[in-house]
mmCIF file of C-alpha atoms and ligand atoms in Angstrom:
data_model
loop_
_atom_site.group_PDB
_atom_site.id
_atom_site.type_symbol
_atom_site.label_atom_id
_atom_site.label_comp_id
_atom_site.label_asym_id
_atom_site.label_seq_id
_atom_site.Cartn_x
_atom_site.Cartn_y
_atom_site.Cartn_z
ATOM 1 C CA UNK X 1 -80.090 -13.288 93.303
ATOM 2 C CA UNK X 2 -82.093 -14.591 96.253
ATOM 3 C CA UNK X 3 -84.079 -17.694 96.064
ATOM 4 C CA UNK X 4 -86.476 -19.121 98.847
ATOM 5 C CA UNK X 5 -86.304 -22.818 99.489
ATOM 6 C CA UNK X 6 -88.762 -24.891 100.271
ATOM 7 C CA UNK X 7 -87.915 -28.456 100.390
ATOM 8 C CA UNK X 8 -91.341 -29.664 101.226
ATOM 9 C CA UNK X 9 -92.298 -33.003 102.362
ATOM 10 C CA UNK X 10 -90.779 -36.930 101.653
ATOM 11 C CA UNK X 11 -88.075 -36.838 98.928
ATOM 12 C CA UNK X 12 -88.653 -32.638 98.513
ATOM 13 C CA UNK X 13 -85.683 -32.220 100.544
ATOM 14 C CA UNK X 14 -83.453 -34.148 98.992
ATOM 15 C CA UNK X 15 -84.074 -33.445 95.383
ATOM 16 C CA UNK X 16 -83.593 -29.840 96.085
ATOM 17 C CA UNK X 17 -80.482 -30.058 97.797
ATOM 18 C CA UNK X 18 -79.055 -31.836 94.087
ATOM 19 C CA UNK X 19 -80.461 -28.832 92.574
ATOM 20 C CA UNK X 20 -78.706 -26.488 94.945
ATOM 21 C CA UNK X 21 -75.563 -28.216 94.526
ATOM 22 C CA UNK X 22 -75.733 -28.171 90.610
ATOM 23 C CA UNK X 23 -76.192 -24.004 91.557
ATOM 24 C CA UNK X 24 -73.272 -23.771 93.872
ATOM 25 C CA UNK X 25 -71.119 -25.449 90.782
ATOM 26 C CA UNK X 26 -72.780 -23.202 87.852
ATOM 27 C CA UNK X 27 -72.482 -19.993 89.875
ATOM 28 C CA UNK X 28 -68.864 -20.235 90.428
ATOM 29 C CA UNK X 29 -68.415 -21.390 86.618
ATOM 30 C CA UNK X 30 -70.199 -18.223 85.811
ATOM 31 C CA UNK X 31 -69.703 -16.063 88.325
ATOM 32 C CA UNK X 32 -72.230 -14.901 89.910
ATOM 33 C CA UNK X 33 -73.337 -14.188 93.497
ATOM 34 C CA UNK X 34 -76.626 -15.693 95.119
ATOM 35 C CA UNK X 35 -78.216 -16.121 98.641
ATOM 36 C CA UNK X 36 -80.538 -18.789 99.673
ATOM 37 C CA UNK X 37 -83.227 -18.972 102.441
ATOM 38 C CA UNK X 38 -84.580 -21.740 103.554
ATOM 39 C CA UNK X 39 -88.446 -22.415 104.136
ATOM 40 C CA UNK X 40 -90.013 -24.685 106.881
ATOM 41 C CA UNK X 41 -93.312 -25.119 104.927
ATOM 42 C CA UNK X 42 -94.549 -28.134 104.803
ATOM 43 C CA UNK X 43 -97.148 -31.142 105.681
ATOM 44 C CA UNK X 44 -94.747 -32.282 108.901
ATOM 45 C CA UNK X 45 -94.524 -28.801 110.055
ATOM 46 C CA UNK X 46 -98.415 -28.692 109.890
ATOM 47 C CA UNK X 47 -98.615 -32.062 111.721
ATOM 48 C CA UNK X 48 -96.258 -31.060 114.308
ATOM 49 C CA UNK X 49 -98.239 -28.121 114.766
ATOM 50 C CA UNK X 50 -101.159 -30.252 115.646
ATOM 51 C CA UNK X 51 -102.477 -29.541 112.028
ATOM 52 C CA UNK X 52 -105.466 -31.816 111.504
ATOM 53 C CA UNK X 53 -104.589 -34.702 109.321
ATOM 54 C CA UNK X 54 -108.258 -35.201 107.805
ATOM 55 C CA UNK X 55 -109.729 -31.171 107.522
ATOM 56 C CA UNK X 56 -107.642 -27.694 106.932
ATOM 57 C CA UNK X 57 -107.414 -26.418 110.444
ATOM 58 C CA UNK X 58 -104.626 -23.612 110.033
ATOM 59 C CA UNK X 59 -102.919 -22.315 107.589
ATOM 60 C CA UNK X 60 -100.289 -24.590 105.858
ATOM 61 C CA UNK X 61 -98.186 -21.395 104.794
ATOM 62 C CA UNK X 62 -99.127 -18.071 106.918
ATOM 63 C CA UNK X 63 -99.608 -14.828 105.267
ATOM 64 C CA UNK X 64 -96.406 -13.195 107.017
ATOM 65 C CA UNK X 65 -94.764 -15.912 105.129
ATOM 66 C CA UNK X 66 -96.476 -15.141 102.121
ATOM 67 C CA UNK X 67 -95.437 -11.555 102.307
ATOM 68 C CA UNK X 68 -91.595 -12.472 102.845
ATOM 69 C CA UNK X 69 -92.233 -14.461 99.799
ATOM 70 C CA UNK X 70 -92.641 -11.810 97.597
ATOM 71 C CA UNK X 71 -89.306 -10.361 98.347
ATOM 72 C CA UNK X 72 -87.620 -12.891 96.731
ATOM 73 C CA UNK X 73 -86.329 -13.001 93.021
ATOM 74 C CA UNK X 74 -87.506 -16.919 93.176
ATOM 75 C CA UNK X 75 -88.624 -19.970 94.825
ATOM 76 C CA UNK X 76 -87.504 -23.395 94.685
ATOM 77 C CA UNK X 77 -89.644 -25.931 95.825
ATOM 78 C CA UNK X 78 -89.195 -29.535 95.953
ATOM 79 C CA UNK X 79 -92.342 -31.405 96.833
ATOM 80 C CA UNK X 80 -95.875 -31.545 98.362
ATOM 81 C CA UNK X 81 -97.382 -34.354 99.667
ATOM 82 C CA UNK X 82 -97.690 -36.374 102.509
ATOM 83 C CA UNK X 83 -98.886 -39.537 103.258
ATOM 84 C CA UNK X 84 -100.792 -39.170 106.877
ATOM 85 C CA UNK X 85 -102.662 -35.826 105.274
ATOM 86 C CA UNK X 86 -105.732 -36.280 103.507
ATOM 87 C CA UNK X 87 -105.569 -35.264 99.991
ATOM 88 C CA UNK X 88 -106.825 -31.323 99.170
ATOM 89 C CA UNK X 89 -105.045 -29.931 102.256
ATOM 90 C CA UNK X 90 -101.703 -28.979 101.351
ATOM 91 C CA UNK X 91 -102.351 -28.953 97.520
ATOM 92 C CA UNK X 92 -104.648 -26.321 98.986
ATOM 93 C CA UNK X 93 -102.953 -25.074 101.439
ATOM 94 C CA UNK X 94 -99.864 -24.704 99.790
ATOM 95 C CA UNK X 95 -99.212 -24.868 96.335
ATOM 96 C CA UNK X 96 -102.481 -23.576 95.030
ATOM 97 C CA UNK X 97 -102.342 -21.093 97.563
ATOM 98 C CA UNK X 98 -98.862 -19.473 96.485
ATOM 99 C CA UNK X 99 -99.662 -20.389 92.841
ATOM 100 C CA UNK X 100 -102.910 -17.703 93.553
ATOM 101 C CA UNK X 101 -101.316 -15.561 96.185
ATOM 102 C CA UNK X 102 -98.399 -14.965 93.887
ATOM 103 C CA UNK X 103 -100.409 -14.521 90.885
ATOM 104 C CA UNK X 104 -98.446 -16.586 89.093
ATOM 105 C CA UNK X 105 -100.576 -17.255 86.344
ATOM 106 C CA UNK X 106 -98.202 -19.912 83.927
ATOM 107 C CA UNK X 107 -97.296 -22.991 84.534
ATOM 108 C CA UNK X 108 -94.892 -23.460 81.723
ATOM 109 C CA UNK X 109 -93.705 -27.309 80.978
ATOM 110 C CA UNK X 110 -91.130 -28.510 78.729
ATOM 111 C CA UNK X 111 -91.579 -31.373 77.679
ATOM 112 C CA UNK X 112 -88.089 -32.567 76.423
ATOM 113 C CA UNK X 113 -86.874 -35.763 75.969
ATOM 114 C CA UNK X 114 -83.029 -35.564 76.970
ATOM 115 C CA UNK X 115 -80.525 -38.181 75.403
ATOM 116 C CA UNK X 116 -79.991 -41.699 76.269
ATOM 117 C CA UNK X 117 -83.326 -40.934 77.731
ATOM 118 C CA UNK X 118 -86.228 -44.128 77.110
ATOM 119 C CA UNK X 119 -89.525 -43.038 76.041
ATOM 120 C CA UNK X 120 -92.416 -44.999 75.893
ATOM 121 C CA UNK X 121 -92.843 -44.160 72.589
ATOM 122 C CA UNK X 122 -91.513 -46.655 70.050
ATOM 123 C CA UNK X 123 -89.206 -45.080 67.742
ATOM 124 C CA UNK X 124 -89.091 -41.783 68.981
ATOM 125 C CA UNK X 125 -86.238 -39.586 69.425
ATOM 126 C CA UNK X 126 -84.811 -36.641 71.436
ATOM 127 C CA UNK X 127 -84.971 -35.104 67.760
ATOM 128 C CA UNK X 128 -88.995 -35.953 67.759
ATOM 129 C CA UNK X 129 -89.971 -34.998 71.616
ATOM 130 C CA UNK X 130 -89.126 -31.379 72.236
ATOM 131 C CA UNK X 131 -91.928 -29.332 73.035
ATOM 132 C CA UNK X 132 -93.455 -27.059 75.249
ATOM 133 C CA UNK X 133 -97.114 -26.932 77.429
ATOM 134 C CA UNK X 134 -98.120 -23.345 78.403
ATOM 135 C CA UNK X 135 -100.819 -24.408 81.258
ATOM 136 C CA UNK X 136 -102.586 -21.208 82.545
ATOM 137 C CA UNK X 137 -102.199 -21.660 86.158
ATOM 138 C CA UNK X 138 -105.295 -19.574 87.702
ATOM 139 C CA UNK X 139 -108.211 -20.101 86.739
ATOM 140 C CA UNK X 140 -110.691 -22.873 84.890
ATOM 141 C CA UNK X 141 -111.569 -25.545 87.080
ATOM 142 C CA UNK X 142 -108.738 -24.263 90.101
ATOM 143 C CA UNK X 143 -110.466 -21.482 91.559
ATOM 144 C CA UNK X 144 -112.465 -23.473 94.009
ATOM 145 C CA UNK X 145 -115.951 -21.669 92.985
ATOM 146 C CA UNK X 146 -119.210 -23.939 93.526
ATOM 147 C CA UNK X 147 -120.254 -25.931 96.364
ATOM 148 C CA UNK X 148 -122.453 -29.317 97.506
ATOM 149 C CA UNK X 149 -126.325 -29.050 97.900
ATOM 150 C CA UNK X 150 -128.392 -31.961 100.082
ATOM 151 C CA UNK X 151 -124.792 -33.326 100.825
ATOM 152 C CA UNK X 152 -125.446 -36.675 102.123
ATOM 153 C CA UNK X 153 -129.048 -37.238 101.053
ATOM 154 C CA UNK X 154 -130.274 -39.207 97.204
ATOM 155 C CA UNK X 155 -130.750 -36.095 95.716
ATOM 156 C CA UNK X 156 -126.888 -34.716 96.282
ATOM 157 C CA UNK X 157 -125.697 -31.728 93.738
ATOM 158 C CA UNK X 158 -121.706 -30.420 93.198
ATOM 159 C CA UNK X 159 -121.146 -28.264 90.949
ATOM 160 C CA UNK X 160 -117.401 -27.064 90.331
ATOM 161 C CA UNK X 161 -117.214 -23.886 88.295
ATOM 162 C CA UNK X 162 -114.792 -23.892 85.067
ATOM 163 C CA UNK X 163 -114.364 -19.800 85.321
ATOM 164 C CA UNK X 164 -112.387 -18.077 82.690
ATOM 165 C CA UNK X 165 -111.829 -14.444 82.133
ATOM 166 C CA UNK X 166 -111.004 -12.444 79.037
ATOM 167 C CA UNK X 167 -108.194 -11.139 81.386
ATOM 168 C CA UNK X 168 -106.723 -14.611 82.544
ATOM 169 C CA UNK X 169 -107.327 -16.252 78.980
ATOM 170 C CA UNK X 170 -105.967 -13.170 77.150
ATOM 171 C CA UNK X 171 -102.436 -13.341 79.568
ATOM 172 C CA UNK X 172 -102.050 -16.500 79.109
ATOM 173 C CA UNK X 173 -102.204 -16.680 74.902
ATOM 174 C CA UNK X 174 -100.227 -13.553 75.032
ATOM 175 C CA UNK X 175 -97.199 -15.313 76.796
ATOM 176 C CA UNK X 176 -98.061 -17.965 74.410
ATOM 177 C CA UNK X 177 -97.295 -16.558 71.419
ATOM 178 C CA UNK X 178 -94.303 -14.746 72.838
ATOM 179 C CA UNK X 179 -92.547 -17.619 73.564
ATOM 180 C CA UNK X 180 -93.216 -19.154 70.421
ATOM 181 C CA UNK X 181 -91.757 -16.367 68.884
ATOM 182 C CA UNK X 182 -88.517 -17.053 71.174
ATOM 183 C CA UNK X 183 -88.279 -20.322 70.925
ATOM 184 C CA UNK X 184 -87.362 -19.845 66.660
ATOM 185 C CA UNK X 185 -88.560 -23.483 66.500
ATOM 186 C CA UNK X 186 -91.297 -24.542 63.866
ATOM 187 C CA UNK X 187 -93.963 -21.485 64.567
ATOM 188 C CA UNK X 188 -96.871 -23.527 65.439
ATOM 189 C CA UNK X 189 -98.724 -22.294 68.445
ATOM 190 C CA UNK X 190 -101.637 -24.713 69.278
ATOM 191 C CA UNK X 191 -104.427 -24.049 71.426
ATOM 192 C CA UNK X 192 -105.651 -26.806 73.156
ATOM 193 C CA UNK X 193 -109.192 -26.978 74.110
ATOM 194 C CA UNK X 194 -112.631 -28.660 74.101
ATOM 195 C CA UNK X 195 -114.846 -25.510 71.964
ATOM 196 C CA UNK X 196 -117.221 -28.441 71.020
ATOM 197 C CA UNK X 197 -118.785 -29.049 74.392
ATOM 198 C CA UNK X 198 -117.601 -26.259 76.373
ATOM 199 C CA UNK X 199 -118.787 -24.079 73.833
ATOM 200 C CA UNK X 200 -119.286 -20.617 76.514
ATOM 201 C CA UNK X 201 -115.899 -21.517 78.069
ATOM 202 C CA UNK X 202 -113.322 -22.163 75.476
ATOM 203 C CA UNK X 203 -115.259 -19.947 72.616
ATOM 204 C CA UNK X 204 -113.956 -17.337 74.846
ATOM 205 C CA UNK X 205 -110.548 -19.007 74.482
ATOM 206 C CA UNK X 206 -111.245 -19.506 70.775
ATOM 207 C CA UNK X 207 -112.182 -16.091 70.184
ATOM 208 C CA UNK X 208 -109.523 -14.168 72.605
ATOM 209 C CA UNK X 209 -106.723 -16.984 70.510
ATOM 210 C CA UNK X 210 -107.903 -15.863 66.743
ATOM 211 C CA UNK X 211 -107.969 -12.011 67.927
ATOM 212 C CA UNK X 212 -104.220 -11.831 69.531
ATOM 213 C CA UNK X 213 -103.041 -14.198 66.789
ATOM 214 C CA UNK X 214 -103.839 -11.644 63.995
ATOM 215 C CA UNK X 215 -100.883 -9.591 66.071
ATOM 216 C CA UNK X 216 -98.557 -12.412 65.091
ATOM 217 C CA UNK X 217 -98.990 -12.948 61.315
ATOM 218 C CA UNK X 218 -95.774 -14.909 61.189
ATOM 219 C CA UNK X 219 -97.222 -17.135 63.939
ATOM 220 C CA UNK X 220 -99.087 -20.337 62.735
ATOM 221 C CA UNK X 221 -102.017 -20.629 64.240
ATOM 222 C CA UNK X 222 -103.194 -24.176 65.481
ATOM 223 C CA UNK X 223 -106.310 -25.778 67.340
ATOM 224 C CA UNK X 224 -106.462 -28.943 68.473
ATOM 225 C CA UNK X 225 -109.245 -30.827 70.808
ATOM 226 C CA UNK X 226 -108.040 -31.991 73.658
ATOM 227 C CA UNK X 227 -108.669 -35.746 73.404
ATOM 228 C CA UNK X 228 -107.273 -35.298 69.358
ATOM 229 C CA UNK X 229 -104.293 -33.845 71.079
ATOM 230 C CA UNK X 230 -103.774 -36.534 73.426
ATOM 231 C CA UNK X 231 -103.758 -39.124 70.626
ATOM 232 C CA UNK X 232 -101.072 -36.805 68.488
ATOM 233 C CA UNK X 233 -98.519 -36.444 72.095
ATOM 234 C CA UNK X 234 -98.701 -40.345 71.346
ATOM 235 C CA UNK X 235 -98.627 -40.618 67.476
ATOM 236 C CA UNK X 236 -96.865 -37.471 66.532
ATOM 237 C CA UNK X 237 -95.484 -35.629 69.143
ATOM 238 C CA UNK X 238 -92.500 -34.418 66.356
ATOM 239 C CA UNK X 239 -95.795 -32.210 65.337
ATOM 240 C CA UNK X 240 -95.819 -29.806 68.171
ATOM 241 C CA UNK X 241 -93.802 -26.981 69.118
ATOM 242 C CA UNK X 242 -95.932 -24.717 71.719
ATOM 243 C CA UNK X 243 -98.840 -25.193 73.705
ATOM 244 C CA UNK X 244 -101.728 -22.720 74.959
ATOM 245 C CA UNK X 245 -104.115 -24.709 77.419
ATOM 246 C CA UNK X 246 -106.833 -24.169 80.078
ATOM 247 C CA UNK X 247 -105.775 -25.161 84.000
ATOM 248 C CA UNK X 248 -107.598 -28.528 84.164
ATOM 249 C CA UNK X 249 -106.600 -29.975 80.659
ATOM 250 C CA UNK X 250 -102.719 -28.470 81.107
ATOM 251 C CA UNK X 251 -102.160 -30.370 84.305
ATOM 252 C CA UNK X 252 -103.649 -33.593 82.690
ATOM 253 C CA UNK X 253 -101.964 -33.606 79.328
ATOM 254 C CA UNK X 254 -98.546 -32.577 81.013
ATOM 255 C CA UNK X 255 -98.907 -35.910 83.022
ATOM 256 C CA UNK X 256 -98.847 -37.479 79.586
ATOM 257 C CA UNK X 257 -96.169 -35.186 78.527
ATOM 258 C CA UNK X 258 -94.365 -36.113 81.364
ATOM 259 C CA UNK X 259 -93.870 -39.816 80.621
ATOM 260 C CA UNK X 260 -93.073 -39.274 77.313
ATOM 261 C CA UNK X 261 -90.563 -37.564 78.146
ATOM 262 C CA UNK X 262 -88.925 -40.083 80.600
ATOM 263 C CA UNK X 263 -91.583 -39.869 83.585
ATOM 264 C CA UNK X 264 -91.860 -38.011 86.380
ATOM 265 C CA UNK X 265 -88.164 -38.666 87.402
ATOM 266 C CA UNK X 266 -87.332 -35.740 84.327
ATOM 267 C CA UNK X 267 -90.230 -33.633 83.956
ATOM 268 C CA UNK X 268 -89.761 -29.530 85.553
ATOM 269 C CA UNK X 269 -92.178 -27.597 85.490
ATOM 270 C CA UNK X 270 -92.483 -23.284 86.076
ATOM 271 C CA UNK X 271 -95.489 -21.280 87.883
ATOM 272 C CA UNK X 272 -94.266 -17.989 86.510
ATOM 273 C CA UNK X 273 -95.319 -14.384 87.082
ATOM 274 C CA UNK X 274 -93.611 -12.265 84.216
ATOM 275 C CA UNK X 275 -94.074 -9.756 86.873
ATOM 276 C CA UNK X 276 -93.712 -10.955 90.265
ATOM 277 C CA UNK X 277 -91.961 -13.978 92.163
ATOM 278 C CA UNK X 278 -91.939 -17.424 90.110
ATOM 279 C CA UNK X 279 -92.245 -21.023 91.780
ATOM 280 C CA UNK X 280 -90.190 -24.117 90.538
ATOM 281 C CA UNK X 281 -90.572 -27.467 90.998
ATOM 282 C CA UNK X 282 -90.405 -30.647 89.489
ATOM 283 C CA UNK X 283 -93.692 -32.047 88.747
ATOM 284 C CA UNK X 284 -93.368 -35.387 90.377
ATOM 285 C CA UNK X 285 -94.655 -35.883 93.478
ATOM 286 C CA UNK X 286 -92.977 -36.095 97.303
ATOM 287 C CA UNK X 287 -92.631 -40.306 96.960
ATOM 288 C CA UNK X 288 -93.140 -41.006 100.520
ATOM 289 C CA UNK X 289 -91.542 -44.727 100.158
ATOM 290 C CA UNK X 290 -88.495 -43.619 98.762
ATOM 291 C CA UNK X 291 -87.804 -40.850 101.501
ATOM 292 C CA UNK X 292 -84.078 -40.879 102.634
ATOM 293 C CA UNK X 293 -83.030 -43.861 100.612
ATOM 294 C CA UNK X 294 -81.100 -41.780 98.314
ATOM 295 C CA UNK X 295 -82.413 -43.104 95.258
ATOM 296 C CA UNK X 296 -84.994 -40.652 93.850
ATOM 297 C CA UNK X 297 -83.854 -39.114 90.693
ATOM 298 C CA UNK X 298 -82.797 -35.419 91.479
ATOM 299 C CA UNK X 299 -82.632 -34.436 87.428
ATOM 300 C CA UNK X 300 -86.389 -32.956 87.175
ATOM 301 C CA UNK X 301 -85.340 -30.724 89.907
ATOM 302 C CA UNK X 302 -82.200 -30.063 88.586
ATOM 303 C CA UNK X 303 -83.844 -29.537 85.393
ATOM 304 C CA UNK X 304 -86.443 -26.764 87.502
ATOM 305 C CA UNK X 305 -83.585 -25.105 88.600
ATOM 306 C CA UNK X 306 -81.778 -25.010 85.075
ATOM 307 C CA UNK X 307 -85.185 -23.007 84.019
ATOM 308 C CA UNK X 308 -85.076 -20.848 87.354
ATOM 309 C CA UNK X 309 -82.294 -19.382 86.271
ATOM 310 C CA UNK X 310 -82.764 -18.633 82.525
ATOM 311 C CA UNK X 311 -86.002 -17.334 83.511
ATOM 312 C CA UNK X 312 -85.054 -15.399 86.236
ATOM 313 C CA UNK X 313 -82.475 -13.919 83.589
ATOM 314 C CA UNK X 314 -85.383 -13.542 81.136
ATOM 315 C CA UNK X 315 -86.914 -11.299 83.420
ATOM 316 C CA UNK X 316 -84.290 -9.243 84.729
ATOM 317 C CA UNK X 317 -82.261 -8.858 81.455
ATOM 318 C CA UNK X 318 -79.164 -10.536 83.437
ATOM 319 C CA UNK X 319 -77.435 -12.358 80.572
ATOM 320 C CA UNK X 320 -75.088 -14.325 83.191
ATOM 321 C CA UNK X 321 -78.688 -16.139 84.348
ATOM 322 C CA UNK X 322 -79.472 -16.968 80.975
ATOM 323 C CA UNK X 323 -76.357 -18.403 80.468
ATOM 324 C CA UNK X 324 -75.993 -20.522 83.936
ATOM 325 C CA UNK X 325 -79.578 -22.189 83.481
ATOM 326 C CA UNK X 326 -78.603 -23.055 79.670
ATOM 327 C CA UNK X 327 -74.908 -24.712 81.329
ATOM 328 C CA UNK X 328 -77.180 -26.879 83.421
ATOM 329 C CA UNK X 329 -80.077 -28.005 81.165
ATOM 330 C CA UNK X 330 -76.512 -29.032 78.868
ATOM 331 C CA UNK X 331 -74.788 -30.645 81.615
ATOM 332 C CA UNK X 332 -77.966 -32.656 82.483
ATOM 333 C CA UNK X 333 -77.594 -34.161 79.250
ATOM 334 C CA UNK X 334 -74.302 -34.979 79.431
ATOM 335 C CA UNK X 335 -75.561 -36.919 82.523
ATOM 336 C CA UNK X 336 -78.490 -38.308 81.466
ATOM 337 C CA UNK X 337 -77.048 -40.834 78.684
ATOM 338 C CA UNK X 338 -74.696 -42.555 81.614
ATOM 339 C CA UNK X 339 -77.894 -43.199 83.637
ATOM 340 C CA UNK X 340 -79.391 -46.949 84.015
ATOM 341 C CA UNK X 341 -82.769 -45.319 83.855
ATOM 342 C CA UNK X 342 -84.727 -42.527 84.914
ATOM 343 C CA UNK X 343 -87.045 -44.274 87.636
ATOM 344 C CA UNK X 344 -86.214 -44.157 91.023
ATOM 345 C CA UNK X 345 -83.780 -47.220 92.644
ATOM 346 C CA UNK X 346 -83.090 -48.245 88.766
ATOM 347 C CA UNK X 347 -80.227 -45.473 87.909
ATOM 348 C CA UNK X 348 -77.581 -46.809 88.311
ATOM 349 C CA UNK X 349 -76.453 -44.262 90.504
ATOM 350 C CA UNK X 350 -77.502 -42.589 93.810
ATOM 351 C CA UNK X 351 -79.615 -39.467 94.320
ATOM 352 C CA UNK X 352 -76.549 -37.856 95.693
ATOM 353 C CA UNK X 353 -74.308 -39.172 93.115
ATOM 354 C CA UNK X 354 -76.311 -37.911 90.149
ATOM 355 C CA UNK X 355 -76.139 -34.567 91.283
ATOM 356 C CA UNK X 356 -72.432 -34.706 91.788
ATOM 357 C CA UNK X 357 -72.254 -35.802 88.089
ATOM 358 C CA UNK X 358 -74.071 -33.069 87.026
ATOM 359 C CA UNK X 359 -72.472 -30.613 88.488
ATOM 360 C CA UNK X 360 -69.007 -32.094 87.523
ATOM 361 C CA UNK X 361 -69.879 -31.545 84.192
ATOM 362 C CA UNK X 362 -70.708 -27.991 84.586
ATOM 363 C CA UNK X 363 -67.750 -27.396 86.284
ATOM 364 C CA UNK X 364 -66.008 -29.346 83.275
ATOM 365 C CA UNK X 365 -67.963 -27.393 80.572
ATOM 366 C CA UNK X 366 -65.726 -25.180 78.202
HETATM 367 C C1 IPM I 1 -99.582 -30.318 89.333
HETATM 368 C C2 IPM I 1 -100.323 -31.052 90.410
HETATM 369 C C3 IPM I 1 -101.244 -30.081 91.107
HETATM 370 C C4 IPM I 1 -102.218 -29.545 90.100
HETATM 371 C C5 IPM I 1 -101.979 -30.659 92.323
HETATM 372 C C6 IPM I 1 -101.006 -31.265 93.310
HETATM 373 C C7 IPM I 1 -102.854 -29.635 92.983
HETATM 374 O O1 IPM I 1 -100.993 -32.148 89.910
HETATM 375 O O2 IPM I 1 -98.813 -29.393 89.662
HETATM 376 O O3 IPM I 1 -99.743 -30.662 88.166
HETATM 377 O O4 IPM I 1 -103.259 -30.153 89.845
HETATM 378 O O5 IPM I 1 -101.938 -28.487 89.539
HETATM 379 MN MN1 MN I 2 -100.635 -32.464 87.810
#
């Protein structure tokens, strides 16, 4: 297997390298052989470049780099972010830009509360929080269509175009309800969605949902608002099981998602092409203060590269994959109930020492 690296900016680096020493432990446990390559990509790179800070004035990841890209089996990538570049350019620049270039068009999102783990949530459980958000990751509100009109002057118009095809709706339900069936869990699939105002865009959704669904009688099929579902992630998260949702709403209720599951210290998140090369990263941010401190907590990463592997094993058929990412996701949570807490500074343990732990326990693992 080869994997491309890229470590990004502030705590990127170091969250990754956890995640790559947590690999080093599960591929000898397995046995299996691998090959990394690291990527320079990132905002420093830009501003060493002499990259403008405040507008896009080359490319934050080139298109030769792009192409090597695609030879990979997977990238790893830690964070993006950085503090002296306005915001839009590298979210731009770079991970919008591979998440288009590379078509991958899911951003899959467990949301899985781990044990020993504190949620928010009073009197919830690992046993009630175990769930998962299929974002589609390529359309919507992302695609960067509309413009500004009399910028500057009283009578100012933006317009940002929520575009949806039948094609990039249709994919995304379709992987949907396929993973529902895999998962074996309670056979709910809801589609989340707003059909009473956005009545052209998500009647598509509506319509393309109730049309594939008939393919999967077994399948319950489940529709939910988004503000409704909001409320329910809070009241009755037990209640879900998968979730099909537009770009814009996906990345916003995953944020939610995220903190009930622990925060942003846990949460991993996919951008997957079935067909092509998937991205993973944690979902948290690059946490400029905490940069070389050795005290961000490495387990969402960990946790990205746990589903790197079982779905790079998905897709190839390689049952040793399947296997490794399945050893880490369970050695995480032998970890996880020995931690302090899941925020950054408060676990009790280092960066670097939390990634030792977890990969002791793989190693230990029957
Ligand atoms: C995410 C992030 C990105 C998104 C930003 C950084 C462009 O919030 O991965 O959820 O909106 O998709
Ligand atoms: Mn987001």
């Amino acid at each position: 297997m080869r994997i491309a690296v890229i470590g990004g900016d502030g705590t990127g680096p170091e969250v990754v390298a956890e995640g790559l020493k947590v690999l080093r432990a599960v591929a000898a446990k397995v046995g299996f052989e691998y090959e990394t390559k690291d990527f320079n990509v990132s905002g420093d790179r830009y501003l060493a470049a002499g990259g403008d800070p405040n507008v896009a004035s080359m490319p934050i990841v080139s298109e030769e780099e792009i192409d090597e890209l695609r030879g990979y089996d997977a990238i790893y990538l830690g964070a993006v972010g950085h503090p002296d570049i306005a915001p839009g350019i590298l979210e731009k620049g770079l991970l919008l830009r591979l998440r288009f270039a590379l078509d991958q068009y899911i951003n899959l999102r467990p949301v899985k509360l781990y044990p020993g783990v504190e949620t928010p949530l009073a009197g919830k459980g690992p046993e009630d929080i175990d769930f998962v958000v299929v974002r589609e990751n390529t359309e919507g509100l992302y695609t960067g269509m509309g413009g500004n009109q009399y910028q500057g002057t009283a009578n100012e118009v933006a317009t940002q175009v929520m575009c949806n095809t039948r094609h990039g709706v249709e994919r995304a339900i379709r992987y949907a309800f396929e993973l529902c069936k895999r998962r074996n869990d309670k056979g709910r699939l809801t589609l989340v969605g707003k059909t009473n105002v956005l009545t052209f865009a998500h009647g598509l959704w509506y319509r393309a949902f109730c049309e594939i669904g008939e393919e999967y009688p077994d399948i319950e099929k489940d529709y939910n608002h988004v503000d409704a579902c909001c409320m329910w992630f809070v009241k009755n998260p037990d209640y879900y099981d998968t979730i099909v949702v537009c770009n814009m709403f996906g990345d916003i209720i995953t944020d939610l998602g995220a903190m009930i599951q622990g925060g942003m210290g846990v949460a991993a998140g996919g951008n997957i092409n079935p067909s092509g090369v998937s991205m993973f990263e944690p979902i948290g941010g690059s946490a400029p203060k905490y940069t070389g401190q050795n005290v961000i907590n490495p387990v969402a990463a960990i946790a990205s590269l746990a589903m790197l592997l079982r779905e790079t094993g998905q897709n190839t058929g390689e049952a040793k994959l399947i296997d490794a990412g399945d050893r880490v996701e369970a050695a995480i949570m032998a970890v996880t109930p020995k931690m302090d807490s899941q925020s950054a500074k408060r676990m009790g343990y280092s960066t670097t020492e939390v990634g030792d732990l977890v990969a002791q326990a793989v190693t230990d693992a029957e």
